[in-house]
Every structure is written in C-alpha cells, then in structure tokens.
Amino acid sequence: MISGVRGTLIDFTGDPFVLGDENSIRVEQDGLLVIEEGKILNRGNYNQLIKHYPHLETIDYSGYYVMPGFIDTHVHYSQIGIIGSYGKHLLEWLETYVYNEEAKFKDIEYSRRAAIFFLEELIQNGTTTALVFASVHPQSVEVFFEEAYKRNMRMIAGKVMMSRNAPKELLDTPSMSYEESKSLIEKWHGKGRLLYAVTPRFGITCSREQLDYAGRLLKEFPGVYLHTHLAETKDEIRLTNQLFPDCADYLEVYEKSELVTNRSVFAHGIHLSDSELKRLSNAHSSIAFCPTSNLFLGSGLFNLGKVLDSKHPVKVGIGTDVGAGTGLSMFGTLNEAYKVAALQDQKLSSAKGFYLLTLGGAKSISLDNQLGNFEKGKEADFVVLNPCATPLLNFRNNSNNRNGIFDGIDGIIDRLFSLMCMGDDRVIESVFISGNLSYSQKRSI
Ligand SMILES: [Zn+2]
C-alpha cells in the first residue's frame, strides 16, 4: 500500500551548526512525500513526482509544513502528574513532589492511565520519539511499553535504578535492579519499534555496586542505551562529590562503571568542566538540553555554544524534562532554549532549533539511520504544522501572498522562528506514525 502527503516539505540534510543554516535545511515548497509500509519511499516536487504514481492516494496539506516527527531526548512519564509544582530547587523538588508521585506507580492501573495520557499528549504535541524515565517499578515500564507498542511508536524507556537516598518504598537493591532491568530488556528491547535504556537515576541514588550493575547490562546487551542525569545543579554536584570521594569529578562517577559510551544520554550537563566536556565528546556521548526545566528549577544556563565547540563537540538533543519541564510542546521548549542562548550572547536560529528536534535529536540518540529526515527508507514519522494556527500566528504569518504560500525559503525560516517563539499544540495539524495518520485536529482518522 503506497500513499502520499502533499505540502511544504521541510527537513535537514546536514548540521546547521557546522554547515550553516542554508546549507543544511531542505525545503520543497510544493512537495510530495510518498510512503510505503511505514517508510519513506520518495520525496520531491509534487508535479514531477506525481507522474510516477498516477493512482497515489494523497492527503493534501498544501500551505502546511510537513516535518519529521519531533524527538524529546529526556522526559519522565512518571512525573506528568506533578508538572507545575511550586517553588523548589532540584533536590528539595525530588523530595517534596517527585518521590511521592513516583510511589503511585506501584499501582499498575495508575501507571497505565499515566502512560496513555502521556503518550497521547506527546503525539498531540508532534513528538513521535522520546527517551523516557519510568519509575523504579518494573510494571511502570511494562505498561508504558505496552501502550507505546499499541501505537507502533519508536520509544526508548527504562526502569529507574535507585537503591539509596530516597524513600524506602522507592528503593530497589543493586542486584534486584539488575535482574528487573535484564528481564525488561529481554522482553521489550527490539520488540516492534521499542528500545530499552538502562536508567540509573543519578549518582546520589545509586551506589557504586549499582552503577557497576548498570555497566554490566550495557556490556551484556550492546544495543541498549544508558540514560541518566549529570551536573544539573551545584548542590547536586557537591553531594555527588561527597558520596564518591574517589572520583575527581561528576563524570568520573559514571566513567568508573563504564557508563559513558556512544549510546549514553546525560540529561542537563549544565555545570561541566572543559575536561568533562572533552571526555563526553571523545566517548561520543550525548547531552539532553532541557531549557524549561533548567529555568523552572533555577538550575542554570546550559552553554550550547561551548558544548558544541568544534574542538570537542558533544552531541546534543532537546529534552522537555517534564515534570520539572513546564510543557511537552517542543515549540515552547525551543522558545526557552532561544532565550537561554540569548542570555549568553548566543543565537539559536529556527533552522538550528528544528534541526535539534529532528535530525540532530536522532543523531543524539543514534537513530539517525532510522529517523530525523525524509531520506528514502527512513521511518515515516512526521508532523504537519499549520503556520497560521492561532489568531496571532495568522495575523503575523498569513500575509497577502500566503494563499498558495510560496514566498521563498527566507519566508519559511522566518515563520518557523515565529512557531518556535509562539507555537503550541494548536500548530500541530496532524501527526503520522509509521506512515499512518495517528492524530488530526480537523480531519477524522
Ligand atoms: Zn530528568
């Protein structure tokens, strides 16, 4: 079964941080995306391509932007219920809100309700892939994967490993966390489009023995990911240093257990030394930049320019980090990322921002062979954006020459920037997962 989508196709063929915006963004103003069995079969100009597919069943989104699905590289589904909780820094925030909420995930029905709600919210925000923290309870991962599997989504998740410095009901033991993670990997990693991430919460809640068990899982199952937190706040770093006096810095806590690999994603990385950044770069590890969370908790300003420094660039994706993040919208997240950069005299253009949500995000989680742009053979997860979705966006973007839309790449880059500043879930007109229309504001599915 072959199908098509007509609209303005926007994707990236390279890295705008290296090549510049114009040399990396690819725009087909009146484009056609051809899909077969969940994969991209072809892309190009509508009038040229349609000749080869005369009977193609095509949905017409002329005037809308069609982009690869967004990738959220750090988010906690188990914290969706406490988003927007008032007034604490990281460590107090965990104790006051997070641990109480995560304790509820012992109840499988509560976990399922949260998983369904979370996945539906992600889709409505155009996010088709995410790297997700569950809770310490294996059943919280089970139900999350079951629901993601039903929706045929490319999702990465894992059971939290934590054996100290948290309420008793949330603790596992090092060997228990190993056994439980191992069974989940055997059951779920590679099933459908699902992938597993070994997920020690962070050094404060994990003993050396537990981190060693995490390292053992990475060795025994080479395709799985490592997903944890790193250098989010200064208090966290101080406490980590006290707990691991044999380590010269925070990253060494993870290095000693061989957790710093090319499949490792570290959330935050705000307060890292040059040496730590260099070692992350050499290991081909990634950082998830979570601007709404960093601002909300007052954790600090992520230095994107320094982290991407061409002498020792570290791969970067964008994370919402809900529940400390204040929304699942990747537009809202880019909006804050732009301001975090601006406060440090750096500029995050729309091309760079949307690159990080798509191809850059895919690279940061080693899925750029499967996801991230419209290359032939890639998985057909994509979003359709309405650049005039709200009255304000319509007033700004619907200029007289807009009916028919075609006013150049500069116009598109400019409108993408307005979406990055002011967009929300109303901009997401439709979402396709594995080539199927999974969500639509106006059309019946
Ligand atoms: Zn987090």
Short mmCIF file of C-alpha atoms and ligand atoms in Angstrom, two decimals:
data_model
loop_
_atom_site.label_atom_id
_atom_site.label_comp_id
_atom_site.label_asym_id
_atom_site.label_seq_id
_atom_site.Cartn_x
_atom_site.Cartn_y
_atom_site.Cartn_z
CA MET A 1 0.00 0.00 0.00
CA ILE A 2 1.52 3.29 -1.15
CA SER A 3 0.19 6.66 -0.03
CA GLY A 4 1.19 10.29 -0.32
CA VAL A 5 1.15 13.57 1.53
CA ARG A 6 1.31 16.90 -0.29
CA GLY A 7 2.60 20.01 1.45
CA THR A 8 5.71 22.10 2.06
CA LEU A 9 8.35 19.52 2.98
CA ILE A 10 11.00 20.79 5.40
CA ASP A 11 13.86 18.66 6.69
CA PHE A 12 17.62 18.76 7.23
CA THR A 13 20.34 17.03 5.26
CA GLY A 14 23.21 18.22 7.44
CA ASP A 15 24.13 20.02 10.64
CA PRO A 16 23.44 23.78 10.52
CA PHE A 17 25.82 24.34 13.45
CA VAL A 18 28.62 23.12 11.15
CA LEU A 19 27.42 23.88 7.62
CA GLY A 20 25.30 26.98 8.23
CA ASP A 21 21.51 27.19 8.03
CA GLU A 22 21.11 27.50 4.25
CA ASN A 23 23.38 24.54 3.53
CA SER A 24 21.55 22.16 5.78
CA ILE A 25 17.83 22.93 5.57
CA ARG A 26 15.98 21.36 2.64
CA VAL A 27 12.65 22.81 1.53
CA GLU A 28 10.31 21.53 -1.16
CA GLN A 29 7.66 24.20 -1.31
CA ASP A 30 5.08 22.19 -3.20
CA GLY A 31 6.28 18.78 -2.15
CA LEU A 32 5.12 15.21 -2.17
CA LEU A 33 6.10 12.61 0.38
CA VAL A 34 5.50 9.04 -0.77
CA ILE A 35 5.12 6.38 1.90
CA GLU A 36 5.14 2.61 1.66
CA GLU A 37 4.75 0.23 4.58
CA GLY A 38 5.67 2.79 7.20
CA LYS A 39 8.79 4.02 5.40
CA ILE A 40 9.64 6.96 3.17
CA LEU A 41 9.62 5.69 -0.40
CA ASN A 42 10.27 9.01 -2.10
CA ARG A 43 10.18 12.78 -1.67
CA GLY A 44 10.30 15.64 -4.15
CA ASN A 45 8.40 18.22 -6.11
CA TYR A 46 4.72 17.34 -6.34
CA ASN A 47 4.26 17.90 -10.08
CA GLN A 48 7.38 15.97 -11.01
CA LEU A 49 6.86 13.08 -8.64
CA ILE A 50 3.13 12.52 -9.05
CA LYS A 51 3.71 11.42 -12.67
CA HIS A 52 5.40 8.28 -11.33
CA TYR A 53 2.50 7.50 -9.01
CA PRO A 54 -0.60 8.29 -11.07
CA HIS A 55 -3.03 6.49 -8.73
CA LEU A 56 -1.48 7.68 -5.50
CA GLU A 57 -3.91 8.23 -2.66
CA THR A 58 -2.76 11.61 -1.41
CA ILE A 59 -3.77 13.79 1.52
CA ASP A 60 -3.47 17.42 0.52
CA TYR A 61 -1.85 19.68 3.11
CA SER A 62 -0.94 22.45 0.69
CA GLY A 63 0.02 25.54 2.69
CA TYR A 64 1.10 23.46 5.69
CA TYR A 65 4.61 22.47 6.72
CA VAL A 66 5.46 18.77 6.77
CA MET A 67 8.44 17.96 9.00
CA PRO A 68 9.94 14.83 10.54
CA GLY A 69 8.39 13.96 13.92
CA PHE A 70 9.93 15.70 16.92
CA ILE A 71 12.29 13.89 19.28
CA ASP A 72 12.27 14.57 23.04
CA THR A 73 15.54 13.20 24.41
CA HIS A 74 14.74 13.47 28.13
CA VAL A 75 11.35 13.21 29.83
CA HIS A 76 9.79 11.45 32.84
CA TYR A 77 6.35 10.00 32.12
CA SER A 78 6.08 9.20 35.82
CA GLN A 79 6.11 12.93 36.64
CA ILE A 80 3.35 14.11 34.34
CA GLY A 81 1.02 14.39 37.37
CA ILE A 82 3.20 16.95 39.21
CA ILE A 83 4.10 19.26 36.36
CA GLY A 84 3.95 22.87 37.51
CA SER A 85 4.59 22.21 41.23
CA TYR A 86 5.75 25.27 43.08
CA GLY A 87 8.93 26.66 44.41
CA LYS A 88 11.80 24.21 44.95
CA HIS A 89 15.31 23.59 43.72
CA LEU A 90 16.22 20.15 42.38
CA LEU A 91 16.97 18.12 45.49
CA GLU A 92 14.06 19.51 47.53
CA TRP A 93 11.83 19.20 44.48
CA LEU A 94 12.60 15.49 44.22
CA GLU A 95 11.83 15.01 47.91
CA THR A 96 8.75 17.21 48.06
CA TYR A 97 6.97 16.23 44.86
CA VAL A 98 8.68 13.65 42.69
CA TYR A 99 9.16 10.75 45.07
CA ASN A 100 5.56 10.92 46.36
CA GLU A 101 4.26 10.89 42.82
CA GLU A 102 6.54 8.12 41.59
CA ALA A 103 5.47 5.93 44.53
CA LYS A 104 1.98 5.81 42.95
CA PHE A 105 3.41 3.87 40.00
CA LYS A 106 3.45 0.75 42.13
CA ASP A 107 -0.20 0.61 41.11
CA ILE A 108 -0.34 -0.78 37.60
CA GLU A 109 -3.66 0.89 36.79
CA TYR A 110 -2.32 4.29 37.79
CA SER A 111 0.76 3.62 35.65
CA ARG A 112 -1.39 2.71 32.69
CA ARG A 113 -3.56 5.79 32.97
CA ALA A 114 -0.46 7.96 33.14
CA ALA A 115 1.20 6.14 30.22
CA ILE A 116 -1.85 6.53 27.98
CA PHE A 117 -2.28 10.18 28.87
CA PHE A 118 1.42 10.89 28.41
CA LEU A 119 1.67 9.17 25.02
CA GLU A 120 -1.45 10.89 23.70
CA GLU A 121 -0.11 14.25 24.88
CA LEU A 122 3.24 13.59 23.22
CA ILE A 123 1.53 12.78 19.93
CA GLN A 124 -0.68 15.87 20.10
CA ASN A 125 2.48 17.91 20.53
CA GLY A 126 4.11 16.34 17.48
CA THR A 127 6.60 14.27 19.45
CA THR A 128 6.88 10.84 17.91
CA THR A 129 10.01 9.59 19.68
CA ALA A 130 11.16 10.12 23.26
CA LEU A 131 13.75 8.87 25.71
CA VAL A 132 11.68 8.26 28.81
CA PHE A 133 12.21 7.68 32.52
CA ALA A 134 9.56 5.41 34.05
CA SER A 135 9.64 4.78 37.83
CA VAL A 136 11.54 2.22 39.91
CA HIS A 137 8.68 -0.27 39.46
CA PRO A 138 9.13 -2.70 36.56
CA GLN A 139 5.38 -2.63 35.92
CA SER A 140 5.63 1.10 35.14
CA VAL A 141 7.88 0.14 32.21
CA GLU A 142 5.69 -2.80 31.21
CA VAL A 143 2.56 -0.68 30.77
CA PHE A 144 4.46 2.13 29.10
CA PHE A 145 5.89 -0.25 26.50
CA GLU A 146 2.53 -1.98 26.04
CA GLU A 147 0.84 1.31 25.24
CA ALA A 148 3.68 2.55 23.01
CA TYR A 149 3.65 -0.80 21.19
CA LYS A 150 -0.09 -0.49 20.51
CA ARG A 151 0.61 2.88 18.92
CA ASN A 152 3.57 1.49 16.97
CA MET A 153 5.82 4.24 18.30
CA ARG A 154 9.61 4.46 18.29
CA MET A 155 10.10 4.86 22.04
CA ILE A 156 13.03 4.33 24.37
CA ALA A 157 12.42 3.80 28.09
CA GLY A 158 13.71 2.08 31.18
CA LYS A 159 13.14 1.24 34.81
CA VAL A 160 14.73 3.66 37.25
CA MET A 161 17.55 2.09 39.24
CA MET A 162 17.85 3.66 42.71
CA SER A 163 18.94 1.97 45.91
CA ARG A 164 19.68 4.80 48.36
CA ASN A 165 18.88 8.36 49.44
CA ALA A 166 15.17 8.18 48.62
CA PRO A 167 12.04 6.96 50.48
CA LYS A 168 12.09 3.24 51.28
CA GLU A 169 9.14 2.32 49.09
CA LEU A 170 11.02 3.62 46.05
CA LEU A 171 14.26 1.75 46.60
CA ASP A 172 15.42 -1.37 44.84
CA THR A 173 18.73 -3.08 45.56
CA PRO A 174 21.65 -3.23 43.14
CA SER A 175 21.12 -6.89 42.28
CA MET A 176 17.34 -6.52 42.10
CA SER A 177 17.66 -3.56 39.74
CA TYR A 178 19.97 -5.64 37.56
CA GLU A 179 17.58 -8.60 37.45
CA GLU A 180 14.50 -6.49 36.81
CA SER A 181 16.18 -4.42 34.10
CA LYS A 182 17.51 -7.58 32.47
CA SER A 183 14.06 -9.18 32.22
CA LEU A 184 12.61 -5.98 30.80
CA ILE A 185 15.39 -5.79 28.20
CA GLU A 186 14.83 -9.41 27.19
CA LYS A 187 11.12 -8.84 26.83
CA TRP A 188 10.98 -5.41 25.22
CA HIS A 189 14.25 -4.26 23.62
CA GLY A 190 13.74 -4.52 19.86
CA LYS A 191 10.07 -5.52 20.10
CA GLY A 192 8.27 -3.53 17.42
CA ARG A 193 9.94 -0.14 17.47
CA LEU A 194 10.73 -0.16 21.18
CA LEU A 195 14.20 0.16 22.66
CA TYR A 196 15.49 -0.09 26.21
CA ALA A 197 17.55 2.37 28.23
CA VAL A 198 19.39 1.30 31.36
CA THR A 199 18.29 4.09 33.71
CA PRO A 200 20.18 4.73 36.95
CA ARG A 201 18.52 7.88 38.35
CA PHE A 202 21.86 9.57 39.18
CA GLY A 203 24.90 9.09 41.38
CA ILE A 204 23.16 10.34 44.53
CA THR A 205 20.65 7.48 44.49
CA CYS A 206 22.97 4.79 43.13
CA SER A 207 25.83 3.09 44.94
CA ARG A 208 28.99 2.07 43.10
CA GLU A 209 27.75 -1.50 43.12
CA GLN A 210 24.52 -0.44 41.43
CA LEU A 211 26.32 1.62 38.79
CA ASP A 212 28.56 -1.39 38.13
CA TYR A 213 25.44 -3.48 37.56
CA ALA A 214 24.25 -0.85 35.06
CA GLY A 215 27.60 -1.14 33.26
CA ARG A 216 27.22 -4.90 33.21
CA LEU A 217 23.84 -4.58 31.48
CA LEU A 218 25.38 -2.34 28.79
CA LYS A 219 28.01 -4.99 28.12
CA GLU A 220 25.57 -7.88 28.07
CA PHE A 221 23.12 -6.07 25.78
CA PRO A 222 25.19 -3.90 23.40
CA GLY A 223 22.18 -2.26 21.68
CA VAL A 224 20.62 -0.75 24.80
CA TYR A 225 21.06 2.85 25.93
CA LEU A 226 22.30 4.46 29.11
CA HIS A 227 20.06 7.30 30.31
CA THR A 228 20.76 9.33 33.43
CA HIS A 229 21.29 12.83 34.85
CA LEU A 230 24.55 14.78 35.03
CA ALA A 231 25.63 18.11 36.52
CA GLU A 232 22.20 19.72 36.73
CA THR A 233 22.76 21.85 39.85
CA LYS A 234 25.68 22.87 42.03
CA ASP A 235 24.14 21.32 45.17
CA GLU A 236 23.71 18.03 43.34
CA ILE A 237 27.36 18.13 42.27
CA ARG A 238 28.52 18.85 45.84
CA LEU A 239 26.56 15.93 47.25
CA THR A 240 27.74 13.62 44.46
CA ASN A 241 31.35 14.55 45.18
CA GLN A 242 30.81 13.72 48.86
CA LEU A 243 29.28 10.36 48.02
CA PHE A 244 32.07 9.43 45.58
CA PRO A 245 35.23 10.90 47.17
CA ASP A 246 37.41 8.69 44.98
CA CYS A 247 36.23 10.49 41.81
CA ALA A 248 37.83 13.71 40.60
CA ASP A 249 34.58 14.98 39.09
CA TYR A 250 30.95 14.01 38.42
CA LEU A 251 31.55 12.37 35.05
CA GLU A 252 34.15 10.07 36.58
CA VAL A 253 31.39 8.62 38.79
CA TYR A 254 29.86 7.21 35.62
CA GLU A 255 33.15 6.52 33.82
CA LYS A 256 34.30 4.23 36.62
CA SER A 257 31.36 1.93 35.92
CA GLU A 258 31.84 2.22 32.13
CA LEU A 259 28.60 4.09 31.59
CA VAL A 260 30.00 6.79 29.31
CA THR A 261 29.51 5.33 25.84
CA ASN A 262 28.30 6.28 22.38
CA ARG A 263 24.80 5.18 23.44
CA SER A 264 24.72 7.24 26.63
CA VAL A 265 22.45 10.24 27.06
CA PHE A 266 23.06 12.56 30.02
CA ALA A 267 20.32 14.99 30.93
CA HIS A 268 21.31 18.62 31.62
CA GLY A 269 25.13 18.84 31.72
CA ILE A 270 24.92 22.49 32.77
CA HIS A 271 27.90 22.67 35.11
CA LEU A 272 30.60 20.66 33.35
CA SER A 273 34.32 21.35 33.22
CA ASP A 274 36.26 21.51 29.97
CA SER A 275 37.75 18.17 30.81
CA GLU A 276 34.33 16.56 31.29
CA LEU A 277 33.05 18.02 28.01
CA LYS A 278 36.12 16.74 26.20
CA ARG A 279 35.67 13.26 27.63
CA LEU A 280 31.98 13.24 26.68
CA SER A 281 32.97 14.27 23.17
CA ASN A 282 35.63 11.57 22.91
CA ALA A 283 33.14 8.95 24.08
CA HIS A 284 30.51 10.17 21.53
CA SER A 285 28.01 10.52 24.35
CA SER A 286 25.09 12.95 24.23
CA ILE A 287 23.60 15.65 26.40
CA ALA A 288 19.87 16.41 26.58
CA PHE A 289 19.41 20.19 26.82
CA CYS A 290 16.26 20.82 28.88
CA PRO A 291 15.73 24.58 28.95
CA THR A 292 12.25 24.85 30.50
CA SER A 293 13.30 22.59 33.35
CA ASN A 294 16.62 24.37 33.88
CA LEU A 295 14.90 27.73 34.11
CA PHE A 296 11.98 26.45 36.19
CA LEU A 297 14.19 24.88 38.88
CA GLY A 298 16.73 27.68 38.62
CA SER A 299 19.43 25.13 37.80
CA GLY A 300 21.48 27.30 35.46
CA LEU A 301 22.04 28.23 31.83
CA PHE A 302 23.16 25.45 29.50
CA ASN A 303 26.04 26.71 27.35
CA LEU A 304 25.09 25.33 23.95
CA GLY A 305 27.89 27.17 22.14
CA LYS A 306 30.54 25.72 24.42
CA VAL A 307 29.11 22.19 24.34
CA LEU A 308 29.04 22.23 20.52
CA ASP A 309 32.52 23.78 20.31
CA SER A 310 34.10 22.37 17.17
CA LYS A 311 37.29 21.35 19.00
CA HIS A 312 35.39 18.84 21.12
CA PRO A 313 31.71 18.91 20.16
CA VAL A 314 29.27 16.87 22.22
CA LYS A 315 26.09 15.61 20.58
CA VAL A 316 23.02 17.49 21.83
CA GLY A 317 19.28 16.78 21.72
CA ILE A 318 16.40 18.73 23.23
CA GLY A 319 14.51 17.40 26.25
CA THR A 320 11.36 18.71 27.92
CA ASP A 321 12.27 17.04 31.24
CA VAL A 322 8.63 17.05 32.30
CA GLY A 323 7.75 17.17 35.24
CA ALA A 324 10.42 19.79 36.05
CA GLY A 325 9.99 20.97 32.48
CA THR A 326 6.88 23.08 32.09
CA GLY A 327 5.35 21.58 28.97
CA LEU A 328 5.54 18.80 26.41
CA SER A 329 5.46 21.22 23.49
CA MET A 330 8.76 21.26 21.63
CA PHE A 331 7.91 24.77 20.37
CA GLY A 332 7.72 26.05 23.95
CA THR A 333 10.93 24.20 24.72
CA LEU A 334 12.75 25.82 21.77
CA ASN A 335 11.34 29.17 22.85
CA GLU A 336 13.16 28.86 26.18
CA ALA A 337 16.26 27.38 24.52
CA TYR A 338 16.48 30.51 22.38
CA LYS A 339 16.36 32.71 25.49
CA VAL A 340 18.91 30.61 27.38
CA ALA A 341 21.24 31.07 24.40
CA ALA A 342 20.42 34.79 24.12
CA LEU A 343 21.33 35.39 27.77
CA GLN A 344 24.80 34.12 26.90
CA ASP A 345 25.13 36.21 23.73
CA GLN A 346 24.43 33.21 21.52
CA LYS A 347 21.80 32.85 18.80
CA LEU A 348 19.63 29.83 18.17
CA SER A 349 18.13 30.23 14.69
CA SER A 350 14.96 28.41 13.71
CA ALA A 351 16.96 26.12 11.41
CA LYS A 352 19.23 25.15 14.29
CA GLY A 353 16.31 24.74 16.67
CA PHE A 354 14.26 22.49 14.39
CA TYR A 355 17.41 20.57 13.44
CA LEU A 356 17.84 19.70 17.12
CA LEU A 357 14.24 18.48 17.26
CA THR A 358 14.65 16.24 14.19
CA LEU A 359 17.92 15.07 12.60
CA GLY A 360 20.10 16.41 15.44
CA GLY A 361 17.87 14.75 18.02
CA ALA A 362 18.01 11.48 16.06
CA LYS A 363 21.82 11.68 15.94
CA SER A 364 21.97 12.30 19.67
CA ILE A 365 20.19 9.01 20.29
CA SER A 366 21.94 7.10 17.48
CA LEU A 367 18.75 6.72 15.47
CA ASP A 368 19.69 8.91 12.51
CA ASN A 369 19.75 5.87 10.24
CA GLN A 370 16.08 5.34 11.02
CA LEU A 371 14.69 8.79 11.82
CA GLY A 372 15.25 12.51 11.56
CA ASN A 373 14.65 13.45 7.92
CA PHE A 374 12.91 12.36 4.73
CA GLU A 375 15.67 10.21 3.24
CA LYS A 376 14.39 7.17 1.39
CA GLY A 377 13.98 4.15 3.63
CA LYS A 378 13.63 6.09 6.86
CA GLU A 379 10.67 5.53 9.13
CA ALA A 380 7.69 7.68 8.21
CA ASP A 381 7.06 9.53 11.46
CA PHE A 382 6.16 13.10 10.58
CA VAL A 383 4.12 16.11 11.62
CA VAL A 384 2.04 18.59 9.70
CA LEU A 385 2.29 22.14 11.04
CA ASN A 386 -0.16 24.97 10.48
CA PRO A 387 1.88 28.20 10.46
CA CYS A 388 -1.33 30.21 10.92
CA ALA A 389 -2.88 28.06 13.66
CA THR A 390 -3.71 30.81 16.17
CA PRO A 391 -5.16 34.27 15.62
CA LEU A 392 -1.79 35.85 16.44
CA LEU A 393 0.19 33.49 14.20
CA ASN A 394 -2.38 34.01 11.47
CA PHE A 395 -2.08 37.79 11.72
CA ARG A 396 1.69 37.54 11.60
CA ASN A 397 2.17 34.80 9.06
CA ASN A 398 -0.79 34.96 6.71
CA SER A 399 0.49 37.76 4.51
CA ASN A 400 -1.34 38.65 1.30
CA ASN A 401 0.84 36.41 -0.77
CA ARG A 402 0.22 33.47 1.53
CA ASN A 403 -2.68 31.82 -0.21
CA GLY A 404 -0.63 29.50 -2.27
CA ILE A 405 2.13 30.15 0.25
CA PHE A 406 5.17 30.08 -1.91
CA ASP A 407 7.24 33.03 -0.84
CA GLY A 408 10.68 31.55 -0.53
CA ILE A 409 12.92 29.80 1.92
CA ASP A 410 13.57 33.01 3.86
CA GLY A 411 9.84 33.36 4.48
CA ILE A 412 9.68 29.78 5.72
CA ILE A 413 12.67 30.20 8.01
CA ASP A 414 11.08 33.37 9.38
CA ARG A 415 7.75 31.62 10.01
CA LEU A 416 9.45 28.67 11.61
CA PHE A 417 11.02 31.11 14.03
CA SER A 418 7.60 32.51 14.89
CA LEU A 419 6.41 28.96 15.61
CA MET A 420 9.45 28.42 17.80
CA CYS A 421 8.55 31.56 19.78
CA MET A 422 4.78 31.32 19.86
CA GLY A 423 3.71 27.87 18.73
CA ASP A 424 1.90 25.33 20.88
CA ASP A 425 -0.13 22.20 20.32
CA ARG A 426 -2.62 24.13 18.16
CA VAL A 427 0.08 24.32 15.47
CA ILE A 428 0.17 20.52 15.21
CA GLU A 429 -2.38 19.89 12.48
CA SER A 430 -1.70 16.17 12.06
CA VAL A 431 0.74 13.52 13.17
CA PHE A 432 1.72 10.43 11.21
CA ILE A 433 3.34 7.49 12.95
CA SER A 434 4.90 4.81 10.80
CA GLY A 435 3.08 6.28 7.82
CA ASN A 436 -0.36 6.19 9.43
CA LEU A 437 -2.40 9.22 10.38
CA SER A 438 -2.45 8.94 14.17
CA TYR A 439 -3.75 12.34 15.18
CA SER A 440 -5.52 15.14 13.43
CA GLN A 441 -7.14 18.33 14.65
CA LYS A 442 -9.66 18.65 11.88
CA ARG A 443 -9.74 15.51 9.83
CA SER A 444 -11.41 12.33 11.01
CA ILE A 445 -8.95 9.48 11.40
ZN ZN B 1 15.14 14.42 34.46
#
